[in-house]
């Protein structure tokens, strides 16, 4: 395989190549981040994988902004290394899509990247747990926001005896989204999942812990690539599951497995209109274009709730998510302003230093 074909096999294409000119001029080569764990990266250059770390300059320039840092799925420019040792990542290439959530705990950074350059986002929810439609709506908003295509996988179908009922409940909260009923263990629905994969294409599995994401990845791989919570390791906890995000190159395509997220908070409202397309469309038929859907005459949304065609809980969930998104956007603005201020403080310090060096202290 030529080096170009090898890169294409892990998702490289002419659009990424077109943006690589200045990096190539700097003597750097493209690579894709396939794993990340506490700031240490593993990158794939088409031929092999190797450990990598970000350059001091990239770290400095990212200025604490998690979105400026490499993440699993990213294409990066790295210094060529021949010794097979640790490579240095100098830049992150412009992303085609990025799955982001609000960082639940870290107050210095607002955003956390789940995965980058993902074409299809499989939102996995298991049919043996109680279906949480509100959680699905939240995942859908995040997936739409990413720029990738959301697809819902209802897993563990072998444990469910009302799959048709559950499927229609889910379809009602996922306008325009394909819903696949699957069982990785019974080999059901796997063709529908596979239909979204092709060489060079990247898919990611997201969803709560224990819903069967790693089992799906193993079924696609045809072998035990990922540890699943069904397998007991003899450590004290007895369980060993996916703890890091990982991109696995398969013959059929590129697959990203993610650890379960306890919290999935919205970063902003970008994906909400798509996730709630039904409500969004209804709102365009309210009599007043600025209708607040409270007690205005001619409100199509209130009318739909009254005649039962719109579920009041879904409307309530939409409004809650909108409020959450607005709060989050305000918080983003605060963090962005602080980062901006830090940057200007650094710049003015260095300008002052420069002026002092040039003109002395008396100026
Ligand atoms: N019955 C059944 N169990 C499954 C299926 N898929 C996964 N499981 C089980 O669900 C548990 C969690 O699976 P895992 O893939 O680790 O979930 P993850 O945390 O989302 O990666 C394991 O015990 C799996 O064996 C399925 O299709 N049917
Ligand atoms: Mg897992
Ligand atoms: Zn209205």
Coordinates of C-alpha atoms and ligand atoms in Angstrom, one line a residue:
X1 CA 0.0 0.0 0.0
X2 CA 1.3 3.5 -0.9
X3 CA 1.6 5.9 2.0
X4 CA -1.3 7.9 0.5
X5 CA -3.5 4.8 0.3
X6 CA -2.5 4.0 3.9
X7 CA -3.6 7.4 5.0
X8 CA -6.9 7.2 3.0
X9 CA -7.6 3.9 4.8
X10 CA -7.7 5.8 8.1
X11 CA -9.9 8.7 6.8
X12 CA -7.5 11.1 5.0
X13 CA -9.0 12.7 1.9
X14 CA -8.3 15.5 -0.5
X15 CA -10.0 18.1 1.7
X16 CA -7.7 17.4 4.6
X17 CA -4.7 17.3 2.2
X18 CA -5.7 20.7 0.8
X19 CA -5.3 22.2 4.3
X20 CA -2.0 20.6 4.9
X21 CA 0.2 22.6 2.6
X22 CA 1.8 24.9 5.2
X23 CA 2.4 22.0 7.6
X24 CA 4.1 20.0 4.9
X25 CA 6.2 23.0 4.1
X26 CA 7.3 23.0 7.8
X27 CA 8.4 19.4 7.3
X28 CA 5.5 17.9 9.2
X29 CA 3.5 14.8 8.3
X30 CA -0.2 14.0 8.9
X31 CA -1.3 11.5 11.5
X32 CA -4.6 10.7 13.2
X33 CA -5.2 10.6 16.9
X34 CA -6.4 7.1 17.8
X35 CA -6.3 7.3 21.6
X36 CA -5.9 9.8 24.3
X37 CA -5.5 9.3 28.0
X38 CA -4.8 12.1 30.4
X39 CA -2.9 14.2 27.9
X40 CA -0.9 11.4 26.3
X41 CA -1.8 10.6 22.8
X42 CA -1.4 7.7 20.4
X43 CA -1.3 8.6 16.7
X44 CA -1.5 6.6 13.5
X45 CA 0.4 7.7 10.4
X46 CA -1.2 5.1 8.2
X47 CA 1.6 2.6 8.7
X48 CA 2.1 2.4 12.5
X49 CA 0.9 3.8 15.7
X50 CA 3.1 5.6 18.2
X51 CA 2.9 7.7 21.3
X52 CA 2.8 11.4 20.9
X53 CA 2.6 14.6 23.0
X54 CA 1.7 18.2 22.0
X55 CA 4.5 20.7 21.5
X56 CA 5.1 23.4 24.1
X57 CA 4.0 26.0 21.6
X58 CA 0.7 24.3 20.8
X59 CA 0.0 23.9 24.6
X60 CA 0.8 27.6 25.1
X61 CA -1.3 28.8 22.2
X62 CA -4.3 26.7 23.2
X63 CA -4.3 28.7 26.4
X64 CA -6.4 26.2 28.4
X65 CA -9.0 25.9 25.6
X66 CA -9.9 22.2 25.3
X67 CA -11.2 22.8 21.8
X68 CA -7.8 23.9 20.6
X69 CA -6.2 20.7 21.9
X70 CA -6.0 17.4 19.9
X71 CA -8.7 14.8 20.6
X72 CA -9.5 11.3 19.3
X73 CA -10.3 11.4 15.6
X74 CA -8.3 14.6 15.0
X75 CA -5.9 14.9 12.2
X76 CA -2.7 16.5 13.4
X77 CA 0.6 17.7 12.0
X78 CA 3.5 16.0 13.6
X79 CA 7.2 16.0 13.4
X80 CA 8.6 13.1 11.5
X81 CA 10.3 10.6 13.8
X82 CA 12.3 7.7 12.6
X83 CA 13.2 6.0 15.8
X84 CA 9.7 4.9 16.6
X85 CA 9.8 7.0 19.8
X86 CA 7.4 9.7 21.0
X87 CA 6.3 12.1 18.3
X88 CA 5.5 15.8 18.8
X89 CA 2.1 17.2 17.6
X90 CA 2.5 20.7 16.3
X91 CA -1.0 21.5 15.1
X92 CA -4.5 20.3 14.9
X93 CA -6.1 20.3 11.4
X94 CA -9.4 22.0 10.9
X95 CA -12.2 19.6 11.9
X96 CA -15.0 18.5 9.7
X97 CA -17.2 17.7 12.7
X98 CA -16.7 17.6 16.4
X99 CA -18.7 16.0 19.2
X100 CA -18.5 18.3 22.2
X101 CA -20.1 18.4 25.6
X102 CA -19.9 20.8 28.4
X103 CA -17.2 19.8 30.8
X104 CA -19.2 18.6 33.9
X105 CA -16.6 19.3 36.6
X106 CA -13.7 21.3 35.3
X107 CA -14.6 25.0 35.7
X108 CA -11.5 26.3 33.9
X109 CA -12.5 24.8 30.6
X110 CA -16.1 24.8 29.3
X111 CA -15.9 22.2 26.6
X112 CA -14.7 18.7 26.4
X113 CA -14.3 16.9 23.1
X114 CA -15.8 13.4 22.8
X115 CA -14.5 12.8 19.3
X116 CA -13.5 14.7 16.2
X117 CA -14.1 14.2 12.5
X118 CA -17.0 11.7 13.0
X119 CA -19.3 11.1 10.0
X120 CA -22.0 9.0 11.9
X121 CA -22.8 9.3 15.6
X122 CA -24.5 6.1 16.9
X123 CA -26.5 7.0 20.0
X124 CA -26.8 3.7 21.9
X125 CA -29.6 3.1 24.3
X126 CA -30.4 -0.4 25.7
X127 CA -33.8 -2.0 25.4
X128 CA -33.5 -3.8 28.8
X129 CA -33.2 -0.6 30.7
X130 CA -36.1 1.7 31.0
X131 CA -36.1 3.9 27.9
X132 CA -35.2 7.4 28.9
X133 CA -36.6 9.6 26.1
X134 CA -35.4 12.8 27.7
X135 CA -31.8 11.5 27.8
X136 CA -32.1 10.5 24.1
X137 CA -33.3 14.0 23.2
X138 CA -30.2 15.4 25.0
X139 CA -27.9 13.0 23.1
X140 CA -29.6 13.9 19.8
X141 CA -29.0 17.6 20.4
X142 CA -25.3 17.0 21.1
X143 CA -25.0 14.7 18.0
X144 CA -26.8 17.2 15.7
X145 CA -24.6 19.9 17.0
X146 CA -21.4 17.9 16.1
X147 CA -22.0 18.1 12.3
X148 CA -22.1 14.3 12.1
X149 CA -25.2 12.3 11.3
X150 CA -27.0 10.9 14.3
X151 CA -28.4 7.3 14.2
X152 CA -30.1 5.7 17.2
X153 CA -29.2 2.1 18.1
X154 CA -31.6 0.4 20.5
X155 CA -29.4 -2.3 21.8
X156 CA -30.0 -5.7 23.6
X157 CA -33.1 -6.3 21.5
X158 CA -32.9 -10.0 22.6
X159 CA -33.9 -8.9 26.1
X160 CA -37.0 -7.0 25.0
X161 CA -40.5 -8.3 24.1
X162 CA -42.0 -5.0 23.1
X163 CA -39.4 -3.8 20.6
X164 CA -42.0 -2.4 18.1
X165 CA -43.6 -0.3 20.9
X166 CA -40.3 0.9 22.1
X167 CA -39.1 1.7 18.6
X168 CA -42.2 3.9 17.9
X169 CA -41.7 5.7 21.3
X170 CA -38.2 6.5 20.3
X171 CA -39.1 7.5 16.7
X172 CA -41.6 10.0 18.1
X173 CA -38.7 11.9 19.9
X174 CA -36.2 11.6 17.0
X175 CA -37.7 13.3 13.9
X176 CA -35.8 12.4 10.8
X177 CA -33.4 10.0 12.6
X178 CA -32.9 6.4 11.6
X179 CA -33.7 4.0 14.5
X180 CA -32.0 0.6 14.5
X181 CA -33.1 -2.2 16.8
X182 CA -30.1 -4.4 17.4
X183 CA -28.6 -7.2 19.4
X184 CA -24.9 -7.5 19.1
X185 CA -25.1 -10.9 21.0
X186 CA -27.9 -12.3 18.8
X187 CA -26.4 -10.7 15.6
X188 CA -29.6 -8.8 15.0
X189 CA -29.7 -5.5 13.2
X190 CA -26.0 -5.5 12.6
X191 CA -26.4 -5.1 8.8
X192 CA -28.2 -1.8 9.4
X193 CA -25.3 -0.6 11.6
X194 CA -22.7 -1.9 9.0
X195 CA -24.5 0.0 6.3
X196 CA -23.1 3.2 7.8
X197 CA -19.5 2.0 7.6
X198 CA -17.2 2.1 4.7
X199 CA -13.4 2.3 4.3
X200 CA -12.2 5.8 5.3
X201 CA -15.5 6.7 7.0
X202 CA -15.6 7.3 10.8
X203 CA -18.4 6.3 13.1
X204 CA -18.6 6.8 16.9
X205 CA -20.6 5.1 19.6
X206 CA -21.9 7.2 22.5
X207 CA -24.3 6.5 25.3
X208 CA -24.4 5.6 28.9
X209 CA -22.2 3.0 30.5
X210 CA -23.3 -0.6 30.1
X211 CA -25.6 -0.1 27.1
X212 CA -23.4 -2.3 24.9
X213 CA -21.3 0.1 22.9
X214 CA -18.1 -2.0 23.2
X215 CA -20.0 -5.2 22.5
X216 CA -21.2 -3.6 19.3
X217 CA -17.7 -2.6 18.3
X218 CA -16.5 -6.1 19.0
X219 CA -19.3 -7.5 16.8
X220 CA -18.2 -5.2 14.0
X221 CA -14.6 -6.2 14.5
X222 CA -15.4 -9.8 14.7
X223 CA -13.2 -10.2 17.7
X224 CA -12.8 -9.1 21.3
X225 CA -11.1 -5.8 20.7
X226 CA -12.7 -3.9 23.5
X227 CA -13.1 -5.0 27.0
X228 CA -16.8 -5.2 27.9
X229 CA -18.2 -5.0 31.4
X230 CA -19.3 -8.7 31.0
X231 CA -15.7 -9.7 31.2
X232 CA -14.4 -9.9 34.8
X233 CA -10.9 -9.0 35.5
X234 CA -9.4 -10.0 38.8
X235 CA -8.9 -6.5 40.1
X236 CA -10.5 -5.4 43.2
X237 CA -13.5 -3.9 41.5
X238 CA -14.1 -7.0 39.4
X239 CA -15.0 -4.8 36.4
X240 CA -12.9 -3.4 33.7
X241 CA -14.6 -1.4 31.0
X242 CA -13.7 1.2 28.4
X243 CA -11.9 4.0 30.3
X244 CA -10.6 5.9 27.3
X245 CA -11.8 7.0 24.0
X246 CA -10.3 5.0 21.2
X247 CA -10.4 4.9 17.4
X248 CA -10.1 1.4 15.9
X249 CA -9.3 1.0 12.2
X250 CA -11.3 -1.9 10.9
X251 CA -11.4 -3.2 7.3
X252 CA -15.0 -1.9 7.1
X253 CA -14.3 1.5 8.5
X254 CA -13.1 3.5 11.4
X255 CA -14.9 3.0 14.7
X256 CA -14.6 5.2 17.9
X257 CA -15.7 3.6 21.2
X258 CA -16.2 6.0 24.1
X259 CA -16.6 5.4 27.8
X260 CA -20.0 6.1 29.2
X261 CA -20.8 9.6 30.4
X262 CA -22.6 10.1 33.6
X263 CA -23.5 13.7 32.6
X264 CA -24.0 15.0 29.1
X265 CA -24.5 18.8 29.3
X266 CA -25.1 20.9 26.3
X267 CA -22.4 23.3 25.2
X268 CA -24.8 25.5 23.3
X269 CA -28.2 25.5 21.5
X270 CA -26.8 24.7 18.0
X271 CA -28.3 21.2 17.8
X272 CA -31.6 21.9 19.5
X273 CA -33.5 23.0 16.4
X274 CA -32.6 19.8 14.6
X275 CA -33.3 17.5 17.5
X276 CA -36.7 19.2 18.0
X277 CA -37.4 19.8 14.4
X278 CA -41.1 18.9 15.0
X279 CA -41.5 21.7 17.5
X280 CA -39.4 24.1 15.4
X281 CA -41.6 23.5 12.4
X282 CA -44.8 24.0 14.5
X283 CA -43.5 27.3 15.9
X284 CA -43.4 28.7 12.3
X285 CA -47.2 28.4 12.2
X286 CA -47.9 30.3 15.4
X287 CA -49.8 33.5 14.6
X288 CA -47.1 35.8 16.0
X289 CA -43.5 35.3 14.8
X290 CA -42.2 36.1 18.2
X291 CA -44.7 33.8 20.0
X292 CA -43.6 32.7 23.4
X293 CA -45.9 29.8 23.3
X294 CA -47.5 30.8 26.6
X295 CA -51.0 32.3 26.3
X296 CA -50.7 34.1 22.9
X297 CA -53.7 33.7 20.6
X298 CA -53.1 31.5 17.6
X299 CA -50.2 29.5 19.3
X300 CA -49.8 26.4 17.2
X301 CA -47.7 24.7 19.9
X302 CA -50.3 25.2 22.7
X303 CA -52.9 23.9 20.2
X304 CA -50.8 20.8 19.5
X305 CA -50.4 20.1 23.2
X306 CA -54.1 20.6 23.7
X307 CA -55.1 18.2 20.8
X308 CA -52.5 15.6 22.0
X309 CA -50.4 15.7 18.8
X310 CA -47.4 17.1 20.8
X311 CA -46.4 15.5 24.1
X312 CA -46.4 18.1 26.9
X313 CA -43.3 16.4 28.4
X314 CA -41.4 16.7 25.2
X315 CA -42.2 20.4 25.0
X316 CA -41.2 20.8 28.6
X317 CA -37.9 19.0 27.9
X318 CA -37.2 21.2 24.9
X319 CA -37.8 24.4 27.0
X320 CA -35.5 23.1 29.7
X321 CA -32.7 22.3 27.3
X322 CA -33.1 25.7 25.7
X323 CA -32.7 27.3 29.1
X324 CA -29.7 25.1 29.9
X325 CA -28.2 26.0 26.5
X326 CA -28.6 29.7 27.2
X327 CA -27.0 29.4 30.6
X328 CA -24.2 27.4 29.0
X329 CA -23.7 29.9 26.3
X330 CA -23.4 32.7 28.9
X331 CA -20.8 30.6 30.8
X332 CA -18.9 30.0 27.6
X333 CA -18.8 33.8 27.1
X334 CA -17.4 34.3 30.6
X335 CA -14.7 31.7 30.0
X336 CA -13.9 33.1 26.6
X337 CA -13.6 36.6 28.0
X338 CA -11.3 35.4 30.8
X339 CA -9.1 33.6 28.2
X340 CA -9.1 36.7 26.1
X341 CA -8.1 38.8 29.1
X342 CA -5.3 36.3 30.0
X343 CA -4.0 36.5 26.4
X344 CA -4.0 40.3 26.4
X345 CA -2.3 40.4 29.8
X346 CA 0.4 38.1 28.4
X347 CA 0.7 40.3 25.3
X348 CA 0.9 43.6 27.1
X349 CA 3.5 42.1 29.5
X350 CA 5.6 41.1 26.6
X351 CA 5.1 44.5 24.9
X352 CA 6.1 46.2 28.1
X353 CA 9.2 44.1 28.4
X354 CA 10.0 44.8 24.8
X355 CA 9.6 48.6 25.3
X356 CA 11.7 48.5 28.4
X357 CA 14.4 46.6 26.6
X358 CA 14.3 49.0 23.8
X359 CA 13.9 52.3 25.5
X360 CA 14.8 51.6 29.1
X361 CA 12.7 52.2 32.2
X362 CA 12.5 56.0 31.8
X363 CA 10.1 56.1 28.9
Ligands
LIG1 N1 -28.4 -9.7 26.3 C1 -27.5 -8.9 25.7 N2 -26.5 -8.4 26.4 C2 -25.6 -7.5 25.9 C3 -25.8 -7.1 24.5 N3 -24.8 -6.2 24.2 C4 -24.1 -6.1 25.4 N4 -24.6 -6.8 26.3 C5 -24.0 -6.9 27.7 O1 -24.2 -5.7 28.4 C6 -23.0 -5.5 29.2 C7 -22.4 -4.2 28.9 O2 -21.8 -4.2 27.6 P1 -20.6 -3.2 27.2 O3 -20.4 -3.5 25.7 O4 -19.5 -3.3 28.1 O5 -21.3 -1.8 27.4 P2 -20.6 -0.3 27.2 O6 -20.3 0.1 28.6 O7 -21.7 0.5 26.6 O8 -19.4 -0.5 26.4 C8 -22.1 -6.7 29.0 O9 -22.4 -7.6 30.1 C9 -22.6 -7.2 27.7 O10 -22.3 -8.6 27.6 C10 -26.8 -7.7 23.7 O11 -27.0 -7.5 22.5 N5 -27.7 -8.6 24.4
LIG2 MG1 -17.5 0.1 26.8
LIG3 ZN1 -46.7 29.7 19.9

